[in-house]
PDB file of C-alpha atoms in Angstrom:
ATOM      1  CA  SER A 207      96.046  81.479  99.058  1.00 51.00           C
ATOM      2  CA  GLN A 208      98.894  82.696  96.889  1.00 56.00           C
ATOM      3  CA  GLN A 209     100.251  84.861  99.641  1.00 66.00           C
ATOM      4  CA  GLY A 210     103.871  84.314 100.538  1.00 75.00           C
ATOM      5  CA  GLU A 211     105.054  83.739 104.035  1.00 84.00           C
ATOM      6  CA  GLU A 212     107.857  85.411 105.860  1.00 87.00           C
ATOM      7  CA  ASP A 213     109.789  84.288 108.790  1.00 88.00           C
ATOM      8  CA  PRO A 214     110.391  85.242 111.406  1.00 92.00           C
ATOM      9  CA  GLN A 215     107.213  87.215 112.052  1.00 92.00           C
ATOM     10  CA  ALA A 216     109.180  89.418 114.421  1.00 95.00           C
ATOM     11  CA  LEU A 217     112.877  89.965 114.996  1.00 96.00           C
ATOM     12  CA  SER A 218     114.627  92.018 117.658  1.00 97.00           C
ATOM     13  CA  ILE A 219     118.354  92.713 117.423  1.00 97.00           C
ATOM     14  CA  GLN A 220     120.956  95.159 118.704  1.00 97.00           C
ATOM     15  CA  GLU A 221     122.311  97.977 116.627  1.00 97.00           C
ATOM     16  CA  GLY A 222     125.305  96.815 114.614  1.00 97.00           C
ATOM     17  CA  GLU A 223     124.095  93.239 114.288  1.00 97.00           C
ATOM     18  CA  ASN A 224     122.925  91.694 111.033  1.00 97.00           C
ATOM     19  CA  ALA A 225     119.253  90.921 110.413  1.00 97.00           C
ATOM     20  CA  THR A 226     118.098  88.110 108.161  1.00 97.00           C
ATOM     21  CA  MET A 227     114.525  87.687 106.982  1.00 96.00           C
ATOM     22  CA  ASN A 228     113.209  84.862 104.856  1.00 96.00           C
ATOM     23  CA  CYS A 229     110.378  84.676 102.383  1.00 95.00           C
ATOM     24  CA  SER A 230     108.752  81.632 100.815  1.00 95.00           C
ATOM     25  CA  TYR A 231     106.249  81.669  97.980  1.00 93.00           C
ATOM     26  CA  LYS A 232     104.107  79.170  96.157  1.00 90.00           C
ATOM     27  CA  THR A 233     103.941  79.812  92.428  1.00 87.00           C
ATOM     28  CA  SER A 234     106.353  80.675  89.597  1.00 87.00           C
ATOM     29  CA  ILE A 235     107.503  84.254  89.613  1.00 89.00           C
ATOM     30  CA  ASN A 236     108.881  86.859  87.258  1.00 88.00           C
ATOM     31  CA  ASN A 237     110.706  88.704  90.018  1.00 91.00           C
ATOM     32  CA  LEU A 238     110.767  89.157  93.772  1.00 94.00           C
ATOM     33  CA  GLN A 239     110.925  92.471  95.588  1.00 94.00           C
ATOM     34  CA  TRP A 240     111.446  93.639  99.129  1.00 96.00           C
ATOM     35  CA  TYR A 241     109.642  96.618 100.624  1.00 96.00           C
ATOM     36  CA  ARG A 242     109.949  98.428 103.947  1.00 97.00           C
ATOM     37  CA  GLN A 243     107.046  99.933 105.850  1.00 96.00           C
ATOM     38  CA  ASN A 244     107.634 102.278 108.744  1.00 95.00           C
ATOM     39  CA  SER A 245     104.847 102.432 111.299  1.00 91.00           C
ATOM     40  CA  GLY A 246     101.870 104.367 109.952  1.00 87.00           C
ATOM     41  CA  ARG A 247     103.482 104.965 106.577  1.00 90.00           C
ATOM     42  CA  GLY A 248     103.340 103.619 103.036  1.00 91.00           C
ATOM     43  CA  LEU A 249     105.655 100.980 101.640  1.00 95.00           C
ATOM     44  CA  VAL A 250     109.029 101.880 100.203  1.00 95.00           C
ATOM     45  CA  HIS A 251     110.659  99.751  97.525  1.00 95.00           C
ATOM     46  CA  LEU A 252     114.090  98.439  98.566  1.00 96.00           C
ATOM     47  CA  ILE A 253     115.339  96.009  95.969  1.00 96.00           C
ATOM     48  CA  LEU A 254     114.172  93.826  93.072  1.00 94.00           C
ATOM     49  CA  ILE A 255     115.700  90.519  92.031  1.00 95.00           C
ATOM     50  CA  ARG A 256     114.688  88.828  88.793  1.00 93.00           C
ATOM     51  CA  SER A 257     113.875  85.144  88.565  1.00 93.00           C
ATOM     52  CA  ASN A 258     117.105  84.459  86.645  1.00 94.00           C
ATOM     53  CA  GLU A 259     119.263  86.141  89.304  1.00 96.00           C
ATOM     54  CA  ARG A 260     120.559  84.466  92.442  1.00 97.00           C
ATOM     55  CA  GLU A 261     121.940  87.346  94.471  1.00 98.00           C
ATOM     56  CA  LYS A 262     121.760  91.108  94.491  1.00 97.00           C
ATOM     57  CA  HIS A 263     123.282  93.848  96.630  1.00 96.00           C
ATOM     58  CA  SER A 264     122.241  97.391  97.371  1.00 96.00           C
ATOM     59  CA  GLY A 265     124.169  99.253 100.055  1.00 97.00           C
ATOM     60  CA  ARG A 266     123.740  97.305 103.308  1.00 97.00           C
ATOM     61  CA  LEU A 267     121.106  95.042 101.737  1.00 98.00           C
ATOM     62  CA  ARG A 268     121.781  91.636 100.270  1.00 98.00           C
ATOM     63  CA  VAL A 269     119.022  89.585  98.679  1.00 98.00           C
ATOM     64  CA  THR A 270     119.223  85.983  97.567  1.00 98.00           C
ATOM     65  CA  LEU A 271     116.738  84.032  95.503  1.00 97.00           C
ATOM     66  CA  ASP A 272     116.440  80.263  95.185  1.00 97.00           C
ATOM     67  CA  THR A 273     113.714  79.523  92.659  1.00 95.00           C
ATOM     68  CA  SER A 274     114.081  75.761  93.139  1.00 95.00           C
ATOM     69  CA  LYS A 275     113.102  76.177  96.783  1.00 95.00           C
ATOM     70  CA  LYS A 276     110.764  79.103  96.064  1.00 95.00           C
ATOM     71  CA  SER A 277     112.454  81.166  98.709  1.00 96.00           C
ATOM     72  CA  SER A 278     114.333  84.405  99.181  1.00 97.00           C
ATOM     73  CA  SER A 279     116.231  86.043 101.990  1.00 97.00           C
ATOM     74  CA  LEU A 280     116.951  89.655 102.861  1.00 98.00           C
ATOM     75  CA  LEU A 281     120.072  90.419 104.867  1.00 98.00           C
ATOM     76  CA  ILE A 282     120.562  93.840 106.412  1.00 98.00           C
ATOM     77  CA  THR A 283     124.128  94.265 107.607  1.00 98.00           C
ATOM     78  CA  ALA A 284     125.313  96.550 110.409  1.00 97.00           C
ATOM     79  CA  SER A 285     121.743  97.411 111.374  1.00 97.00           C
ATOM     80  CA  ARG A 286     120.755 100.806 112.714  1.00 97.00           C
ATOM     81  CA  ALA A 287     117.866 101.946 114.894  1.00 96.00           C
ATOM     82  CA  ALA A 288     116.427 103.629 111.791  1.00 96.00           C
ATOM     83  CA  ASP A 289     116.050 100.187 110.159  1.00 97.00           C
ATOM     84  CA  THR A 290     113.225  99.444 112.606  1.00 97.00           C
ATOM     85  CA  ALA A 291     110.217  98.749 110.383  1.00 97.00           C
ATOM     86  CA  SER A 292     108.148  95.973 108.839  1.00 96.00           C
ATOM     87  CA  TYR A 293     109.716  94.282 105.839  1.00 97.00           C
ATOM     88  CA  PHE A 294     107.623  92.632 103.137  1.00 95.00           C
ATOM     89  CA  CYS A 295     108.589  90.441 100.244  1.00 95.00           C
ATOM     90  CA  ALA A 296     106.429  90.663  97.148  1.00 93.00           C
ATOM     91  CA  THR A 297     106.445  88.317  94.202  1.00 91.00           C
ATOM     92  CA  GLY A 298     105.876  89.711  90.745  1.00 87.00           C
ATOM     93  CA  HIS A 299     103.749  87.653  88.399  1.00 80.00           C
ATOM     94  CA  LEU A 300     103.169  88.132  84.714  1.00 71.00           C
ATOM     95  CA  GLY A 301      99.760  87.240  83.373  1.00 63.00           C
ATOM     96  CA  GLY A 302      98.594  88.448  80.013  1.00 57.00           C
ATOM     97  CA  ALA A 303      98.794  92.225  79.967  1.00 53.00           C
ATOM     98  CA  THR A 304      99.031  92.521  83.708  1.00 62.00           C
ATOM     99  CA  ASN A 305     101.718  92.536  86.292  1.00 69.00           C
ATOM    100  CA  LYS A 306     100.633  91.681  89.782  1.00 80.00           C
ATOM    101  CA  LEU A 307     102.471  91.853  93.111  1.00 86.00           C
ATOM    102  CA  ILE A 308     101.580  89.367  95.826  1.00 88.00           C
ATOM    103  CA  PHE A 309     102.835  90.418  99.223  1.00 91.00           C
ATOM    104  CA  GLY A 310     104.105  88.224 102.007  1.00 89.00           C
ATOM    105  CA  THR A 311     102.979  88.413 105.592  1.00 88.00           C
ATOM    106  CA  GLY A 312     105.835  90.658 106.701  1.00 93.00           C
ATOM    107  CA  THR A 313     108.594  90.606 109.300  1.00 95.00           C
ATOM    108  CA  LEU A 314     108.579  93.217 112.043  1.00 96.00           C
ATOM    109  CA  LEU A 315     112.193  94.206 112.730  1.00 97.00           C
ATOM    110  CA  ALA A 316     113.109  96.087 115.895  1.00 97.00           C
ATOM    111  CA  VAL A 317     116.671  97.350 116.163  1.00 97.00           C
ATOM    112  CA  GLN A 318     117.560  98.304 119.716  1.00 95.00           C
ATOM    113  CA  PRO A 319     120.018 101.196 120.087  1.00 91.00           C
TER     114      PRO A 319
ATOM    115  CA  ASP B 300     106.866 117.208  95.801  1.00 62.00           C
ATOM    116  CA  THR B 301     104.923 114.189  97.087  1.00 69.00           C
ATOM    117  CA  ALA B 302     105.095 111.443  94.475  1.00 92.00           C
ATOM    118  CA  VAL B 303     101.910 109.555  95.370  1.00 96.00           C
ATOM    119  CA  SER B 304      99.401 111.362  97.533  1.00 96.00           C
ATOM    120  CA  GLN B 305      96.118 110.242  99.020  1.00 96.00           C
ATOM    121  CA  THR B 306      93.284 112.073 100.699  1.00 96.00           C
ATOM    122  CA  PRO B 307      92.032 111.862 103.293  1.00 97.00           C
ATOM    123  CA  LYS B 308      94.637 110.352 105.603  1.00 95.00           C
ATOM    124  CA  TYR B 309      91.982 109.303 108.102  1.00 97.00           C
ATOM    125  CA  LEU B 310      88.325 108.550 107.476  1.00 97.00           C
ATOM    126  CA  VAL B 311      85.864 107.638 110.213  1.00 97.00           C
ATOM    127  CA  THR B 312      82.311 106.933 109.166  1.00 97.00           C
ATOM    128  CA  GLN B 313      79.159 105.040 110.011  1.00 97.00           C
ATOM    129  CA  MET B 314      78.070 101.726 108.530  1.00 97.00           C
ATOM    130  CA  GLY B 315      75.952 102.154 105.433  1.00 97.00           C
ATOM    131  CA  ASN B 316      77.561 105.411 104.328  1.00 97.00           C
ATOM    132  CA  ASP B 317      79.246 106.005 100.978  1.00 97.00           C
ATOM    133  CA  LYS B 318      82.759 107.436 100.909  1.00 97.00           C
ATOM    134  CA  SER B 319      85.564 108.170  98.464  1.00 97.00           C
ATOM    135  CA  ILE B 320      89.333 108.141  98.711  1.00 98.00           C
ATOM    136  CA  LYS B 321      91.371 110.102  96.206  1.00 97.00           C
ATOM    137  CA  CYS B 322      94.817 109.320  94.849  1.00 97.00           C
ATOM    138  CA  GLU B 323      97.136 111.319  92.652  1.00 97.00           C
ATOM    139  CA  GLN B 324     100.626 110.611  91.367  1.00 97.00           C
ATOM    140  CA  ASN B 325     102.963 113.158  89.825  1.00 96.00           C
ATOM    141  CA  LEU B 326     105.528 110.639  88.583  1.00 95.00           C
ATOM    142  CA  GLY B 327     104.158 110.411  85.062  1.00 94.00           C
ATOM    143  CA  HIS B 328     103.415 106.723  85.593  1.00 93.00           C
ATOM    144  CA  ASP B 329     100.941 104.849  83.439  1.00 91.00           C
ATOM    145  CA  THR B 330      99.792 102.269  85.982  1.00 91.00           C
ATOM    146  CA  MET B 331      98.054 102.782  89.319  1.00 93.00           C
ATOM    147  CA  TYR B 332      96.848 100.389  92.001  1.00 93.00           C
ATOM    148  CA  TRP B 333      94.680 100.150  95.088  1.00 95.00           C
ATOM    149  CA  TYR B 334      95.675  97.855  97.940  1.00 95.00           C
ATOM    150  CA  LYS B 335      93.952  96.987 101.202  1.00 95.00           C
ATOM    151  CA  GLN B 336      95.996  96.306 104.356  1.00 95.00           C
ATOM    152  CA  ASP B 337      94.076  94.678 107.171  1.00 92.00           C
ATOM    153  CA  SER B 338      94.734  94.761 110.894  1.00 89.00           C
ATOM    154  CA  LYS B 339      97.207  91.868 110.584  1.00 87.00           C
ATOM    155  CA  LYS B 340      99.162  93.865 108.010  1.00 88.00           C
ATOM    156  CA  PHE B 341      98.181  91.564 105.125  1.00 90.00           C
ATOM    157  CA  LEU B 342      98.445  93.673 101.994  1.00 92.00           C
ATOM    158  CA  LYS B 343      96.290  92.618  99.092  1.00 91.00           C
ATOM    159  CA  ILE B 344      95.784  94.159  95.674  1.00 91.00           C
ATOM    160  CA  MET B 345      92.264  95.264  94.824  1.00 93.00           C
ATOM    161  CA  PHE B 346      92.465  97.019  91.458  1.00 90.00           C
ATOM    162  CA  SER B 347      94.929  98.173  88.868  1.00 90.00           C
ATOM    163  CA  TYR B 348      94.494 100.667  86.057  1.00 90.00           C
ATOM    164  CA  ASN B 349      96.784 101.246  83.111  1.00 88.00           C
ATOM    165  CA  ASN B 350      96.229 104.460  81.186  1.00 86.00           C
ATOM    166  CA  LYS B 351      92.735 104.778  82.650  1.00 84.00           C
ATOM    167  CA  GLU B 352      91.843 101.202  81.701  1.00 87.00           C
ATOM    168  CA  LEU B 353      91.026  98.572  84.340  1.00 88.00           C
ATOM    169  CA  ILE B 354      93.493  95.688  84.091  1.00 85.00           C
ATOM    170  CA  ILE B 355      93.305  93.961  87.465  1.00 82.00           C
ATOM    171  CA  ASN B 356      90.112  93.447  89.389  1.00 83.00           C
ATOM    172  CA  GLU B 357      90.544  91.006  92.246  1.00 83.00           C
ATOM    173  CA  THR B 358      87.546  89.467  93.950  1.00 76.00           C
ATOM    174  CA  VAL B 359      86.429  92.696  95.507  1.00 86.00           C
ATOM    175  CA  PRO B 360      82.752  93.332  96.368  1.00 90.00           C
ATOM    176  CA  ASN B 361      81.082  95.503  93.755  1.00 91.00           C
ATOM    177  CA  ARG B 362      80.436  98.074  96.485  1.00 95.00           C
ATOM    178  CA  PHE B 363      83.989  99.154  95.643  1.00 95.00           C
ATOM    179  CA  SER B 364      84.254 101.113  92.426  1.00 93.00           C
ATOM    180  CA  PRO B 365      87.504 102.594  91.199  1.00 93.00           C
ATOM    181  CA  LYS B 366      87.488 105.543  88.840  1.00 93.00           C
ATOM    182  CA  SER B 367      90.382 106.886  86.828  1.00 93.00           C
ATOM    183  CA  PRO B 368      89.572 110.273  85.282  1.00 92.00           C
ATOM    184  CA  ASP B 369      93.105 110.471  83.871  1.00 92.00           C
ATOM    185  CA  LYS B 370      96.267 108.448  84.248  1.00 90.00           C
ATOM    186  CA  ALA B 371      97.501 110.581  87.156  1.00 95.00           C
ATOM    187  CA  HIS B 372      94.432 109.915  89.287  1.00 96.00           C
ATOM    188  CA  LEU B 373      92.780 106.797  90.624  1.00 96.00           C
ATOM    189  CA  ASN B 374      89.946 107.277  93.064  1.00 96.00           C
ATOM    190  CA  LEU B 375      88.166 104.634  95.109  1.00 97.00           C
ATOM    191  CA  HIS B 376      84.487 104.940  95.906  1.00 97.00           C
ATOM    192  CA  ILE B 377      82.926 102.633  98.464  1.00 96.00           C
ATOM    193  CA  ASN B 378      79.166 102.243  98.796  1.00 96.00           C
ATOM    194  CA  SER B 379      77.244 100.945 101.792  1.00 97.00           C
ATOM    195  CA  LEU B 380      80.270 100.695 104.047  1.00 97.00           C
ATOM    196  CA  GLU B 381      80.523  97.656 106.319  1.00 96.00           C
ATOM    197  CA  LEU B 382      82.508  97.036 109.490  1.00 96.00           C
ATOM    198  CA  GLY B 383      84.815  94.679 107.591  1.00 94.00           C
ATOM    199  CA  ASP B 384      85.862  97.492 105.285  1.00 96.00           C
ATOM    200  CA  SER B 385      87.876  99.012 108.131  1.00 97.00           C
ATOM    201  CA  ALA B 386      91.498  98.865 107.007  1.00 96.00           C
ATOM    202  CA  VAL B 387      94.284 100.987 105.604  1.00 97.00           C
ATOM    203  CA  TYR B 388      93.951 101.564 101.872  1.00 97.00           C
ATOM    204  CA  PHE B 389      97.085 102.265  99.867  1.00 97.00           C
ATOM    205  CA  CYS B 390      97.350 103.698  96.418  1.00 97.00           C
ATOM    206  CA  ALA B 391     100.457 102.911  94.376  1.00 95.00           C
ATOM    207  CA  SER B 392     101.816 103.545  90.921  1.00 94.00           C
ATOM    208  CA  SER B 393     104.403 102.051  88.591  1.00 91.00           C
ATOM    209  CA  GLN B 394     105.916 103.310  85.374  1.00 87.00           C
ATOM    210  CA  ASP B 395     103.977 100.797  83.328  1.00 80.00           C
ATOM    211  CA  THR B 396     102.647  97.268  83.576  1.00 74.00           C
ATOM    212  CA  GLY B 397     106.045  95.860  82.713  1.00 70.00           C
ATOM    213  CA  ARG B 398     107.864  97.545  85.589  1.00 67.00           C
ATOM    214  CA  ASN B 399     107.129  95.939  88.891  1.00 71.00           C
ATOM    215  CA  GLU B 400     108.677  98.522  91.214  1.00 88.00           C
ATOM    216  CA  GLN B 401     105.779 100.316  92.794  1.00 92.00           C
ATOM    217  CA  PHE B 402     105.607 103.637  94.593  1.00 94.00           C
ATOM    218  CA  PHE B 403     103.140 103.794  97.440  1.00 95.00           C
ATOM    219  CA  GLY B 404     101.090 106.591  98.891  1.00 96.00           C
ATOM    220  CA  PRO B 405     100.941 107.218 102.652  1.00 95.00           C
ATOM    221  CA  GLY B 406      97.689 105.311 103.085  1.00 96.00           C
ATOM    222  CA  THR B 407      94.157 106.163 104.190  1.00 97.00           C
ATOM    223  CA  ARG B 408      93.018 104.638 107.464  1.00 97.00           C
ATOM    224  CA  LEU B 409      89.310 103.891 107.148  1.00 97.00           C
ATOM    225  CA  THR B 410      87.337 103.140 110.298  1.00 97.00           C
ATOM    226  CA  VAL B 411      83.728 102.063 109.955  1.00 97.00           C
ATOM    227  CA  LEU B 412      81.682 102.321 113.153  1.00 96.00           C
TER     228      LEU B 412
END
């Protein structure tokens, strides 16, 4: 399967702490994205990092990408209860005229107030 | 003001029935997608349309037939529903095939009894 894997599968932290999630994938990518999914809702795009980038920031989010290890990490700093959600990495692949996203297995983050 | 909308939100039906899920986006995007999310939260692409033309068709049973009457709409018709079709189905859109950031609808939870 092409599907990426995320670890940990579940993470529980206290408000104010940092949360780190990791994603590994198997094939060459064009870009890697992180999405958030609140319970019972659709996915929301958080950040995109291209294959030629190594690090990207957006607010309290920091994403790194190591294409040699085929891995990425998402760091959420100073977490809040509202950050409680599932987080998915998705690798973007170019193939002919199509762009395809392959999603990872997700990390369920619980931030305790 | 909803960017990507789906109807219905919940669908409960008997095995063997035929049902449709509708999706509309008001973002002016050219590309639309259908994803299936199973009970373990694995999210997998099923179809993608660009300007009403099918560009991605994963190994989905031919009981599933997408239809795009115009680029703002992508409907999913499912014939002869089976128990294994129970899942949450998400519609998404992106500006075009070259832009990987995708905007997701709220999902349709399909339960086949």
